[in-house]
């Protein structure tokens, strides 16, 4: 088995220029592809999830060019409909590619097949398919009802009216629907059924749609009205912010010593995961924030303290809090993260299993996890990562506990942050 042995880390200090945000990269690419005009996308994330979106768009007839070896791209919009009407798309395990493309293709009059890695075929998509069928889309499940692979057929799309979508399994279903609706050209009201989770990701969607000229009226988190007759129009140029979820590992490292500064996200960010800094501050870390940077250092007291918090608004960065809890006095409880079960792996079970390997006492609930750190971390734990980039990244923090730790299959970080371990090395001693 491939693995990476991390030696004990004494402290982290320095500046990390963050890679581009996954959520912003994939939304921007799709909106730029559907828009009228061409868009310069600067600072795009270079990682598997975005590569899947880029190659899907090329297969669908969208013309894009990369400027040399840079992270800057030009995307030539197709003004509404993909030119290629038949395609078989492989989307890995990229939720931000799979869900939005499903909606865009279901409303765009062609025959398409969408598939991914085996885990993607275990991640639910039924709520999105149900919503799209209300609009007249023809979508079949290839193997299991409610799960990819999907086959999309030619449809009679019903113009306008009301459509409902469940919001309590993944917010990506609502994001997908909102981004695709302007393709139908009629006013549509989307009603969210159940309590919407991961709300800040809907803010990212609405902000970027607005950058491309489409305005959505939002009534609380229950109803969204997309007016008819709008089209996406290129804003000219878009700079992708640094990834706020990727920032969480370095901010946590800073909170265990520091200072560590991340650049590319800050006060002006449109990403909900910047709120990770608030959770870390609640644990006692000293946080400073500028327009496009965040800095973390250890609490004045020297020790983090446990928190009991609902982290439904930052489900990805919440995993970093779970590992930071190993360094906090007391018992930390992370609540309202049932969605962890349907992500890259069942993250509640994976987190509980691996935290126990380093000696923590862990209670795993249906939608919460409670972590009491051990008096001393177990040295040389071999952490399984379950093909989950975030398991690999957050468990690297164990090395700050003065013990060596082994990360199995570390290359899973390629999903969102291929150079993670090199960057970590560059700011630690
Ligand atoms: O819309 C997005 O960009 C994302 C939404 C979240 O998923 P859920 O809405 O399924 O919680 C998050 O976990 C994922 O990494 C990215
Ligand atoms: C849940 C995640 O990814 P996805 O976009 O595939 O849902 C994640 O990156 O933590």
CSV table of C-alpha atoms and ligand atoms in Angstrom, one decimal:
chain,number,residue,atom,x,y,z
A,1,UNK,CA,0.0,0.0,0.0
A,2,UNK,CA,1.2,3.4,-0.9
A,3,UNK,CA,1.8,5.6,2.2
A,4,UNK,CA,3.4,8.7,3.5
A,5,UNK,CA,5.2,8.7,6.9
A,6,UNK,CA,5.1,12.1,8.6
A,7,UNK,CA,7.7,12.9,11.3
A,8,UNK,CA,6.6,14.9,14.3
A,9,UNK,CA,6.2,18.5,13.4
A,10,UNK,CA,7.4,21.1,16.0
A,11,UNK,CA,5.6,24.1,14.6
A,12,UNK,CA,4.2,25.7,11.5
A,13,UNK,CA,5.1,29.2,10.4
A,14,UNK,CA,4.9,31.1,7.2
A,15,UNK,CA,2.6,32.1,4.3
A,16,UNK,CA,0.6,29.8,2.1
A,17,UNK,CA,-0.8,31.0,-1.2
A,18,UNK,CA,-3.9,28.9,-1.5
A,19,UNK,CA,-4.9,27.0,-4.6
A,20,UNK,CA,-8.1,28.2,-6.3
A,21,UNK,CA,-11.5,27.3,-4.8
A,22,UNK,CA,-13.0,24.1,-6.1
A,23,UNK,CA,-16.6,25.4,-5.6
A,24,UNK,CA,-15.9,28.7,-7.5
A,25,UNK,CA,-13.8,27.0,-10.2
A,26,UNK,CA,-16.4,24.5,-11.3
A,27,UNK,CA,-19.3,26.9,-11.1
A,28,UNK,CA,-17.4,29.6,-13.0
A,29,UNK,CA,-16.5,27.1,-15.7
A,30,UNK,CA,-20.0,26.0,-16.2
A,31,UNK,CA,-21.5,29.5,-16.2
A,32,UNK,CA,-18.8,30.8,-18.6
A,33,UNK,CA,-19.5,27.8,-20.9
A,34,UNK,CA,-23.3,28.6,-20.9
A,35,UNK,CA,-22.8,32.4,-21.3
A,36,UNK,CA,-22.8,34.7,-24.3
A,37,UNK,CA,-19.2,35.9,-25.0
A,38,UNK,CA,-15.9,34.7,-23.7
A,39,UNK,CA,-14.6,34.8,-20.2
A,40,UNK,CA,-11.1,35.0,-18.8
A,41,UNK,CA,-11.0,32.8,-15.7
A,42,UNK,CA,-7.9,33.5,-13.6
A,43,UNK,CA,-6.5,31.3,-10.9
A,44,UNK,CA,-8.5,28.2,-11.7
A,45,UNK,CA,-7.9,25.2,-9.4
A,46,UNK,CA,-5.5,22.6,-10.8
A,47,UNK,CA,-6.9,19.4,-9.4
A,48,UNK,CA,-9.0,16.3,-10.4
A,49,UNK,CA,-12.4,17.8,-9.7
A,50,UNK,CA,-11.8,20.7,-12.0
A,51,UNK,CA,-10.1,18.6,-14.7
A,52,UNK,CA,-13.3,16.5,-14.9
A,53,UNK,CA,-15.4,19.6,-15.5
A,54,UNK,CA,-12.9,20.9,-18.1
A,55,UNK,CA,-12.8,17.7,-20.1
A,56,UNK,CA,-16.6,17.3,-19.9
A,57,UNK,CA,-17.1,20.8,-21.3
A,58,UNK,CA,-14.6,20.1,-24.1
A,59,UNK,CA,-16.5,16.9,-25.0
A,60,UNK,CA,-19.7,19.0,-25.0
A,61,UNK,CA,-18.3,21.3,-27.6
A,62,UNK,CA,-17.2,24.1,-25.4
A,63,UNK,CA,-14.0,25.7,-26.7
A,64,UNK,CA,-11.5,26.7,-23.9
A,65,UNK,CA,-7.8,27.5,-23.9
A,66,UNK,CA,-5.3,27.5,-21.1
A,67,UNK,CA,-2.8,30.4,-21.2
A,68,UNK,CA,0.6,28.5,-21.3
A,69,UNK,CA,1.4,26.8,-18.0
A,70,UNK,CA,-0.6,29.3,-16.0
A,71,UNK,CA,-3.8,28.8,-14.1
A,72,UNK,CA,-5.6,31.3,-16.4
A,73,UNK,CA,-8.1,30.1,-19.0
A,74,UNK,CA,-10.2,31.6,-21.7
A,75,UNK,CA,-13.7,30.0,-22.0
A,76,UNK,CA,-15.7,30.7,-25.1
A,77,UNK,CA,-19.4,30.6,-24.1
A,78,UNK,CA,-22.0,28.7,-26.2
A,79,UNK,CA,-24.8,31.1,-25.4
A,80,UNK,CA,-27.2,28.7,-23.8
A,81,UNK,CA,-27.1,25.2,-25.4
A,82,UNK,CA,-24.2,22.7,-25.7
A,83,UNK,CA,-23.4,22.1,-29.4
A,84,UNK,CA,-22.7,18.4,-28.9
A,85,UNK,CA,-26.0,16.5,-28.5
A,86,UNK,CA,-24.7,13.1,-27.6
A,87,UNK,CA,-21.9,12.4,-25.1
A,88,UNK,CA,-20.7,10.0,-22.5
A,89,UNK,CA,-19.1,11.9,-19.6
A,90,UNK,CA,-16.9,10.5,-16.8
A,91,UNK,CA,-16.9,12.8,-13.8
A,92,UNK,CA,-14.8,11.0,-11.2
A,93,UNK,CA,-16.0,11.8,-7.7
A,94,UNK,CA,-16.6,15.5,-8.4
A,95,UNK,CA,-20.0,16.5,-6.9
A,96,UNK,CA,-19.5,20.0,-8.2
A,97,UNK,CA,-19.2,18.7,-11.7
A,98,UNK,CA,-21.7,15.9,-11.6
A,99,UNK,CA,-24.7,17.6,-10.1
A,100,UNK,CA,-24.6,20.9,-12.0
A,101,UNK,CA,-23.9,19.1,-15.3
A,102,UNK,CA,-26.8,16.7,-14.8
A,103,UNK,CA,-29.2,19.6,-14.5
A,104,UNK,CA,-27.7,21.6,-17.4
A,105,UNK,CA,-27.8,18.6,-19.7
A,106,UNK,CA,-31.3,17.4,-18.7
A,107,UNK,CA,-32.6,20.8,-19.8
A,108,UNK,CA,-30.5,21.0,-23.0
A,109,UNK,CA,-32.1,18.6,-25.5
A,110,UNK,CA,-29.7,15.8,-26.2
A,111,UNK,CA,-28.7,12.3,-25.2
A,112,UNK,CA,-26.1,12.1,-22.4
A,113,UNK,CA,-24.6,9.5,-20.1
A,114,UNK,CA,-22.9,10.6,-16.8
A,115,UNK,CA,-20.8,8.3,-14.7
A,116,UNK,CA,-18.1,8.4,-12.1
A,117,UNK,CA,-15.9,6.4,-9.8
A,118,UNK,CA,-17.6,3.6,-7.8
A,119,UNK,CA,-18.1,5.9,-4.8
A,120,UNK,CA,-19.9,8.5,-7.0
A,121,UNK,CA,-22.3,5.7,-7.9
A,122,UNK,CA,-23.1,5.4,-4.1
A,123,UNK,CA,-23.7,9.1,-3.7
A,124,UNK,CA,-27.4,10.1,-3.9
A,125,UNK,CA,-28.8,12.1,-6.8
A,126,UNK,CA,-32.5,11.1,-6.7
A,127,UNK,CA,-33.7,14.4,-5.2
A,128,UNK,CA,-32.2,16.3,-8.2
A,129,UNK,CA,-33.5,13.8,-10.7
A,130,UNK,CA,-37.0,14.1,-9.2
A,131,UNK,CA,-36.9,17.9,-9.5
A,132,UNK,CA,-35.7,17.8,-13.1
A,133,UNK,CA,-38.4,15.3,-14.0
A,134,UNK,CA,-41.0,17.8,-12.8
A,135,UNK,CA,-39.7,20.1,-15.5
A,136,UNK,CA,-40.2,17.3,-18.1
A,137,UNK,CA,-36.6,16.0,-18.2
A,138,UNK,CA,-36.1,12.3,-19.2
A,139,UNK,CA,-33.5,10.7,-16.9
A,140,UNK,CA,-33.0,7.0,-16.3
A,141,UNK,CA,-30.9,5.3,-13.7
A,142,UNK,CA,-28.5,2.8,-15.2
A,143,UNK,CA,-28.2,0.5,-12.2
A,144,UNK,CA,-29.6,1.6,-8.9
A,145,UNK,CA,-32.6,3.8,-8.5
A,146,UNK,CA,-31.5,7.2,-7.1
A,147,UNK,CA,-27.8,6.9,-8.0
A,148,UNK,CA,-25.5,7.4,-10.9
A,149,UNK,CA,-24.7,6.4,-13.6
A,150,UNK,CA,-27.5,8.4,-15.3
A,151,UNK,CA,-28.8,8.4,-18.9
A,152,UNK,CA,-30.4,11.6,-20.0
A,153,UNK,CA,-32.8,11.5,-23.0
A,154,UNK,CA,-34.5,13.9,-25.3
A,155,UNK,CA,-37.2,15.8,-23.4
A,156,UNK,CA,-40.2,18.1,-23.8
A,157,UNK,CA,-39.1,20.7,-21.2
A,158,UNK,CA,-42.0,22.4,-19.5
A,159,UNK,CA,-41.5,26.1,-19.5
A,160,UNK,CA,-41.7,28.0,-16.2
A,161,UNK,CA,-44.0,27.3,-13.2
A,162,UNK,CA,-43.0,25.7,-9.9
A,163,UNK,CA,-40.6,23.0,-9.1
A,164,UNK,CA,-39.7,21.5,-5.7
A,165,UNK,CA,-36.4,20.1,-4.6
A,166,UNK,CA,-35.3,18.5,-1.4
A,167,UNK,CA,-32.6,20.5,0.4
A,168,UNK,CA,-31.7,18.2,3.3
A,169,UNK,CA,-29.3,15.7,1.6
A,170,UNK,CA,-27.0,18.0,-0.5
A,171,UNK,CA,-27.3,21.7,-1.3
A,172,UNK,CA,-25.7,20.8,-4.7
A,173,UNK,CA,-29.1,19.7,-6.0
A,174,UNK,CA,-30.5,23.2,-5.5
A,175,UNK,CA,-27.3,24.8,-6.9
A,176,UNK,CA,-27.6,22.6,-10.0
A,177,UNK,CA,-31.2,23.5,-10.5
A,178,UNK,CA,-30.7,27.2,-10.0
A,179,UNK,CA,-27.8,27.3,-12.5
A,180,UNK,CA,-29.7,25.4,-15.2
A,181,UNK,CA,-33.0,27.2,-15.0
A,182,UNK,CA,-32.1,30.2,-17.0
A,183,UNK,CA,-31.6,27.7,-19.9
A,184,UNK,CA,-35.4,27.3,-20.0
A,185,UNK,CA,-35.9,31.0,-20.4
A,186,UNK,CA,-39.2,31.2,-18.4
A,187,UNK,CA,-39.8,32.3,-14.9
A,188,UNK,CA,-39.5,29.4,-12.5
A,189,UNK,CA,-40.1,29.2,-8.7
A,190,UNK,CA,-38.0,26.7,-6.9
A,191,UNK,CA,-39.4,25.5,-3.6
A,192,UNK,CA,-37.0,23.8,-1.2
A,193,UNK,CA,-38.5,20.9,0.7
A,194,UNK,CA,-36.9,20.0,4.1
A,195,UNK,CA,-34.3,22.1,5.9
A,196,UNK,CA,-31.7,23.3,3.5
A,197,UNK,CA,-28.2,22.2,4.5
A,198,UNK,CA,-24.8,23.8,3.6
A,199,UNK,CA,-26.5,27.1,3.0
A,200,UNK,CA,-23.4,29.2,2.3
A,201,UNK,CA,-22.8,27.1,-0.9
A,202,UNK,CA,-26.1,28.5,-2.2
A,203,UNK,CA,-24.7,32.0,-1.6
A,204,UNK,CA,-21.7,31.1,-3.8
A,205,UNK,CA,-24.0,30.0,-6.5
A,206,UNK,CA,-26.2,33.1,-6.4
A,207,UNK,CA,-23.2,35.4,-6.2
A,208,UNK,CA,-21.6,33.8,-9.3
A,209,UNK,CA,-24.9,33.7,-11.2
A,210,UNK,CA,-25.2,37.5,-10.5
A,211,UNK,CA,-21.6,38.0,-11.9
A,212,UNK,CA,-22.9,36.4,-15.1
A,213,UNK,CA,-25.9,38.7,-15.2
A,214,UNK,CA,-28.7,36.5,-13.8
A,215,UNK,CA,-30.6,37.6,-10.7
A,216,UNK,CA,-32.4,35.2,-8.5
A,217,UNK,CA,-35.0,36.3,-5.9
A,218,UNK,CA,-34.6,34.5,-2.6
A,219,UNK,CA,-37.3,34.2,0.0
A,220,UNK,CA,-35.6,32.9,3.1
A,221,UNK,CA,-34.1,29.6,2.3
A,222,UNK,CA,-37.5,28.2,1.2
A,223,UNK,CA,-38.2,29.7,-2.2
A,224,UNK,CA,-36.1,31.0,-5.1
A,225,UNK,CA,-37.5,32.8,-8.2
A,226,UNK,CA,-35.5,32.7,-11.4
A,227,UNK,CA,-37.1,35.3,-13.7
A,228,UNK,CA,-37.6,34.3,-17.4
A,229,UNK,CA,-35.8,35.9,-20.3
A,230,UNK,CA,-32.4,36.2,-18.6
A,231,UNK,CA,-29.2,34.9,-20.2
A,232,UNK,CA,-25.8,34.4,-18.8
A,233,UNK,CA,-23.5,37.0,-20.1
A,234,UNK,CA,-19.7,36.9,-19.7
A,235,UNK,CA,-18.5,39.4,-17.1
A,236,UNK,CA,-15.2,39.6,-19.1
A,237,UNK,CA,-12.9,38.3,-16.4
A,238,UNK,CA,-13.2,36.4,-13.1
A,239,UNK,CA,-10.6,35.8,-10.5
A,240,UNK,CA,-11.1,32.6,-8.6
A,241,UNK,CA,-10.5,33.1,-4.9
A,242,UNK,CA,-8.3,30.8,-2.9
A,243,UNK,CA,-10.0,27.7,-1.5
A,244,UNK,CA,-11.3,28.4,2.0
A,245,UNK,CA,-11.7,24.6,2.8
A,246,UNK,CA,-8.0,24.0,1.9
A,247,UNK,CA,-7.2,27.0,4.1
A,248,UNK,CA,-8.5,25.2,7.1
A,249,UNK,CA,-5.6,22.8,7.4
A,250,UNK,CA,-3.0,25.6,7.5
A,251,UNK,CA,-5.1,27.7,9.9
A,252,UNK,CA,-5.4,24.8,12.3
A,253,UNK,CA,-1.6,24.3,12.0
A,254,UNK,CA,-1.2,28.0,12.9
A,255,UNK,CA,-3.5,27.6,15.9
A,256,UNK,CA,-1.1,24.9,17.2
A,257,UNK,CA,1.8,27.3,17.1
A,258,UNK,CA,2.1,29.7,14.2
A,259,UNK,CA,1.6,32.3,13.0
A,260,UNK,CA,0.5,30.9,9.7
A,261,UNK,CA,-1.1,33.2,7.1
A,262,UNK,CA,-3.1,32.0,4.1
A,263,UNK,CA,-3.6,34.3,1.2
A,264,UNK,CA,-6.3,34.3,-1.5
A,265,UNK,CA,-9.3,34.3,0.9
A,266,UNK,CA,-10.2,36.8,3.6
A,267,UNK,CA,-12.9,39.2,4.8
A,268,UNK,CA,-14.2,39.7,1.2
A,269,UNK,CA,-14.6,36.0,0.4
A,270,UNK,CA,-17.8,34.6,-1.0
A,271,UNK,CA,-17.0,31.2,0.5
A,272,UNK,CA,-18.8,30.1,3.6
A,273,UNK,CA,-15.8,28.1,4.8
A,274,UNK,CA,-14.0,31.3,5.8
A,275,UNK,CA,-16.3,30.9,8.9
A,276,UNK,CA,-13.9,28.0,9.9
A,277,UNK,CA,-11.8,30.8,11.3
A,278,UNK,CA,-14.6,31.7,13.7
A,279,UNK,CA,-14.9,28.1,15.0
A,280,UNK,CA,-11.1,28.1,15.5
A,281,UNK,CA,-11.4,31.4,17.4
A,282,UNK,CA,-14.0,29.8,19.6
A,283,UNK,CA,-11.4,27.2,20.4
A,284,UNK,CA,-9.2,30.0,21.5
A,285,UNK,CA,-7.0,30.5,18.5
A,286,UNK,CA,-5.9,34.1,17.7
A,287,UNK,CA,-7.2,35.0,14.3
A,288,UNK,CA,-6.6,38.1,12.2
A,289,UNK,CA,-8.3,38.8,8.9
A,290,UNK,CA,-7.5,41.1,6.0
A,291,UNK,CA,-9.3,41.6,2.7
A,292,UNK,CA,-7.7,38.6,1.2
A,293,UNK,CA,-5.7,36.9,3.9
A,294,UNK,CA,-6.3,35.1,7.2
A,295,UNK,CA,-3.7,34.5,9.9
A,296,UNK,CA,-3.9,32.1,12.8
A,297,UNK,CA,-1.7,31.6,15.9
A,298,UNK,CA,-2.0,29.7,19.1
A,299,UNK,CA,-4.2,30.9,21.9
A,300,UNK,CA,-2.6,33.3,24.4
A,301,UNK,CA,-3.0,30.5,27.0
A,302,UNK,CA,-1.1,28.1,24.7
A,303,UNK,CA,-3.9,25.5,24.6
A,304,UNK,CA,-7.0,25.2,22.5
A,305,UNK,CA,-10.3,24.5,24.3
A,306,UNK,CA,-13.1,22.2,23.2
A,307,UNK,CA,-16.3,23.5,21.6
A,308,UNK,CA,-19.8,22.2,21.1
A,309,UNK,CA,-21.0,23.6,17.8
A,310,UNK,CA,-23.4,23.1,14.9
A,311,UNK,CA,-21.2,23.1,11.9
A,312,UNK,CA,-23.8,22.4,9.2
A,313,UNK,CA,-22.7,25.6,7.5
A,314,UNK,CA,-19.1,24.5,7.0
A,315,UNK,CA,-19.4,20.7,6.5
A,316,UNK,CA,-15.9,20.3,4.8
A,317,UNK,CA,-13.9,22.5,7.1
A,318,UNK,CA,-15.7,20.9,10.1
A,319,UNK,CA,-13.5,17.8,9.5
A,320,UNK,CA,-10.5,19.9,10.4
A,321,UNK,CA,-12.2,20.9,13.7
A,322,UNK,CA,-12.6,17.2,14.4
A,323,UNK,CA,-8.8,16.6,14.2
A,324,UNK,CA,-8.0,19.9,16.0
A,325,UNK,CA,-10.2,18.6,18.8
A,326,UNK,CA,-7.2,16.2,19.6
A,327,UNK,CA,-5.3,19.2,20.8
A,328,UNK,CA,-8.1,20.9,22.8
A,329,UNK,CA,-8.8,20.6,26.5
A,330,UNK,CA,-12.2,18.9,27.0
A,331,UNK,CA,-14.7,17.1,24.8
A,332,UNK,CA,-15.6,18.6,21.4
A,333,UNK,CA,-18.9,18.0,19.8
A,334,UNK,CA,-19.6,18.7,16.1
A,335,UNK,CA,-23.3,18.7,15.4
A,336,UNK,CA,-25.6,18.5,12.4
A,337,UNK,CA,-23.2,16.9,9.9
A,338,UNK,CA,-25.4,14.0,8.7
A,339,UNK,CA,-24.3,14.9,5.1
A,340,UNK,CA,-20.8,13.6,6.0
A,341,UNK,CA,-22.2,10.1,5.4
A,342,UNK,CA,-22.8,10.7,1.7
A,343,UNK,CA,-19.6,12.5,0.7
A,344,UNK,CA,-16.3,11.0,-0.5
A,345,UNK,CA,-16.8,8.3,2.1
A,346,UNK,CA,-19.0,7.9,5.2
A,347,UNK,CA,-17.0,10.6,6.9
A,348,UNK,CA,-18.7,10.1,10.4
A,349,UNK,CA,-17.6,6.5,10.5
A,350,UNK,CA,-14.2,7.1,8.9
A,351,UNK,CA,-13.5,10.0,11.2
A,352,UNK,CA,-14.5,8.0,14.3
A,353,UNK,CA,-12.5,5.0,13.3
A,354,UNK,CA,-9.3,6.9,12.6
A,355,UNK,CA,-9.5,9.2,15.6
A,356,UNK,CA,-9.7,6.1,17.8
A,357,UNK,CA,-6.5,4.9,16.2
A,358,UNK,CA,-4.6,7.9,17.7
A,359,UNK,CA,-6.1,7.2,21.1
A,360,UNK,CA,-9.2,9.5,21.2
A,361,UNK,CA,-12.4,8.5,22.8
A,362,UNK,CA,-15.1,9.0,20.2
A,363,UNK,CA,-18.9,8.8,20.1
A,364,UNK,CA,-20.4,8.6,16.6
A,365,UNK,CA,-24.0,9.7,16.4
A,366,UNK,CA,-26.4,9.7,13.4
A,367,UNK,CA,-25.5,13.3,12.7
A,368,UNK,CA,-22.8,14.2,15.2
A,369,UNK,CA,-19.4,13.3,16.5
A,370,UNK,CA,-18.0,13.8,20.0
A,371,UNK,CA,-14.3,13.6,20.6
A,372,UNK,CA,-12.3,13.4,23.8
A,373,UNK,CA,-8.5,13.6,23.3
A,374,UNK,CA,-6.2,11.0,24.9
A,375,UNK,CA,-3.6,12.1,27.5
A,376,UNK,CA,-1.0,11.3,24.8
A,377,UNK,CA,-1.5,10.6,21.2
A,378,UNK,CA,-0.6,7.1,20.0
A,379,UNK,CA,2.6,7.2,17.9
A,380,UNK,CA,2.8,5.6,14.5
A,381,UNK,CA,-0.9,5.3,13.8
A,382,UNK,CA,-1.5,4.2,10.2
A,383,UNK,CA,-4.4,6.4,9.1
A,384,UNK,CA,-6.7,5.0,6.3
A,385,UNK,CA,-8.0,7.7,4.0
A,386,UNK,CA,-10.9,6.0,2.2
A,387,UNK,CA,-10.1,7.8,-1.1
A,388,UNK,CA,-11.1,11.0,0.8
A,389,UNK,CA,-8.8,13.9,0.2
A,390,UNK,CA,-10.0,15.6,3.4
A,391,UNK,CA,-9.2,12.5,5.6
A,392,UNK,CA,-5.6,12.7,4.3
A,393,UNK,CA,-5.2,16.4,4.8
A,394,UNK,CA,-6.8,16.8,8.2
A,395,UNK,CA,-5.0,13.7,9.7
A,396,UNK,CA,-1.6,15.2,8.7
A,397,UNK,CA,-2.2,17.5,11.7
A,398,UNK,CA,-1.7,14.6,14.0
A,399,UNK,CA,2.1,15.1,13.5
A,400,UNK,CA,1.8,18.4,15.5
A,401,UNK,CA,1.1,16.2,18.5
A,402,UNK,CA,4.8,15.2,18.7
A,403,UNK,CA,4.2,11.8,17.2
A,404,UNK,CA,5.0,10.2,13.8
A,405,UNK,CA,1.9,9.4,11.8
A,406,UNK,CA,1.4,7.3,8.6
A,407,UNK,CA,-1.1,8.5,6.0
A,408,UNK,CA,-2.2,5.6,3.8
A,409,UNK,CA,-2.9,6.3,0.1
A,410,UNK,CA,-2.0,10.0,0.4
A,411,UNK,CA,-2.4,10.7,-3.3
A,412,UNK,CA,-6.2,11.0,-2.8
A,413,UNK,CA,-5.5,14.7,-2.1
A,414,UNK,CA,-5.4,15.1,-5.9
A,415,UNK,CA,-9.2,15.6,-5.8
A,416,UNK,CA,-8.7,19.2,-4.6
A,417,UNK,CA,-5.1,19.8,-3.6
A,418,UNK,CA,-2.5,17.7,-5.3
A,419,UNK,CA,0.5,19.5,-3.8
A,420,UNK,CA,-0.9,19.5,-0.3
A,421,UNK,CA,1.9,17.6,1.4
A,422,UNK,CA,4.7,19.7,-0.3
A,423,UNK,CA,3.0,22.9,0.8
A,424,UNK,CA,2.6,21.6,4.4
A,425,UNK,CA,6.3,20.7,4.4
A,426,UNK,CA,7.2,24.2,3.2
A,427,UNK,CA,5.7,25.9,6.3
A,428,UNK,CA,6.6,23.4,9.0
A,429,UNK,CA,9.8,22.4,10.9
B,1,LIG,O1,-21.7,23.3,-3.8
B,1,LIG,C1,-20.5,23.1,-3.4
B,1,LIG,O2,-19.5,23.6,-4.0
B,1,LIG,C2,-20.3,22.1,-2.3
B,1,LIG,C3,-21.3,21.9,-1.4
B,1,LIG,C4,-21.1,21.1,-0.2
B,1,LIG,O3,-21.8,19.8,-0.4
B,1,LIG,P1,-23.3,19.5,0.2
B,1,LIG,O4,-24.2,20.6,-0.2
B,1,LIG,O5,-23.6,18.2,-0.4
B,1,LIG,O6,-23.1,19.5,1.7
B,1,LIG,C5,-19.6,20.7,0.0
B,1,LIG,O7,-19.5,19.7,1.0
B,1,LIG,C6,-18.9,20.4,-1.2
B,1,LIG,O8,-17.5,20.1,-1.0
B,1,LIG,C7,-18.9,21.5,-2.2
B,2,LIG,C1,-17.8,16.9,-0.4
B,2,LIG,C2,-16.8,17.2,-1.1
B,2,LIG,O1,-16.8,17.2,-2.5
B,2,LIG,P1,-17.9,17.1,-3.6
B,2,LIG,O2,-17.8,18.5,-4.3
B,2,LIG,O3,-17.6,16.0,-4.5
B,2,LIG,O4,-19.3,17.0,-3.0
B,2,LIG,C3,-15.5,17.8,-0.6
B,2,LIG,O5,-14.7,18.3,-1.3
B,2,LIG,O6,-15.3,17.7,0.6
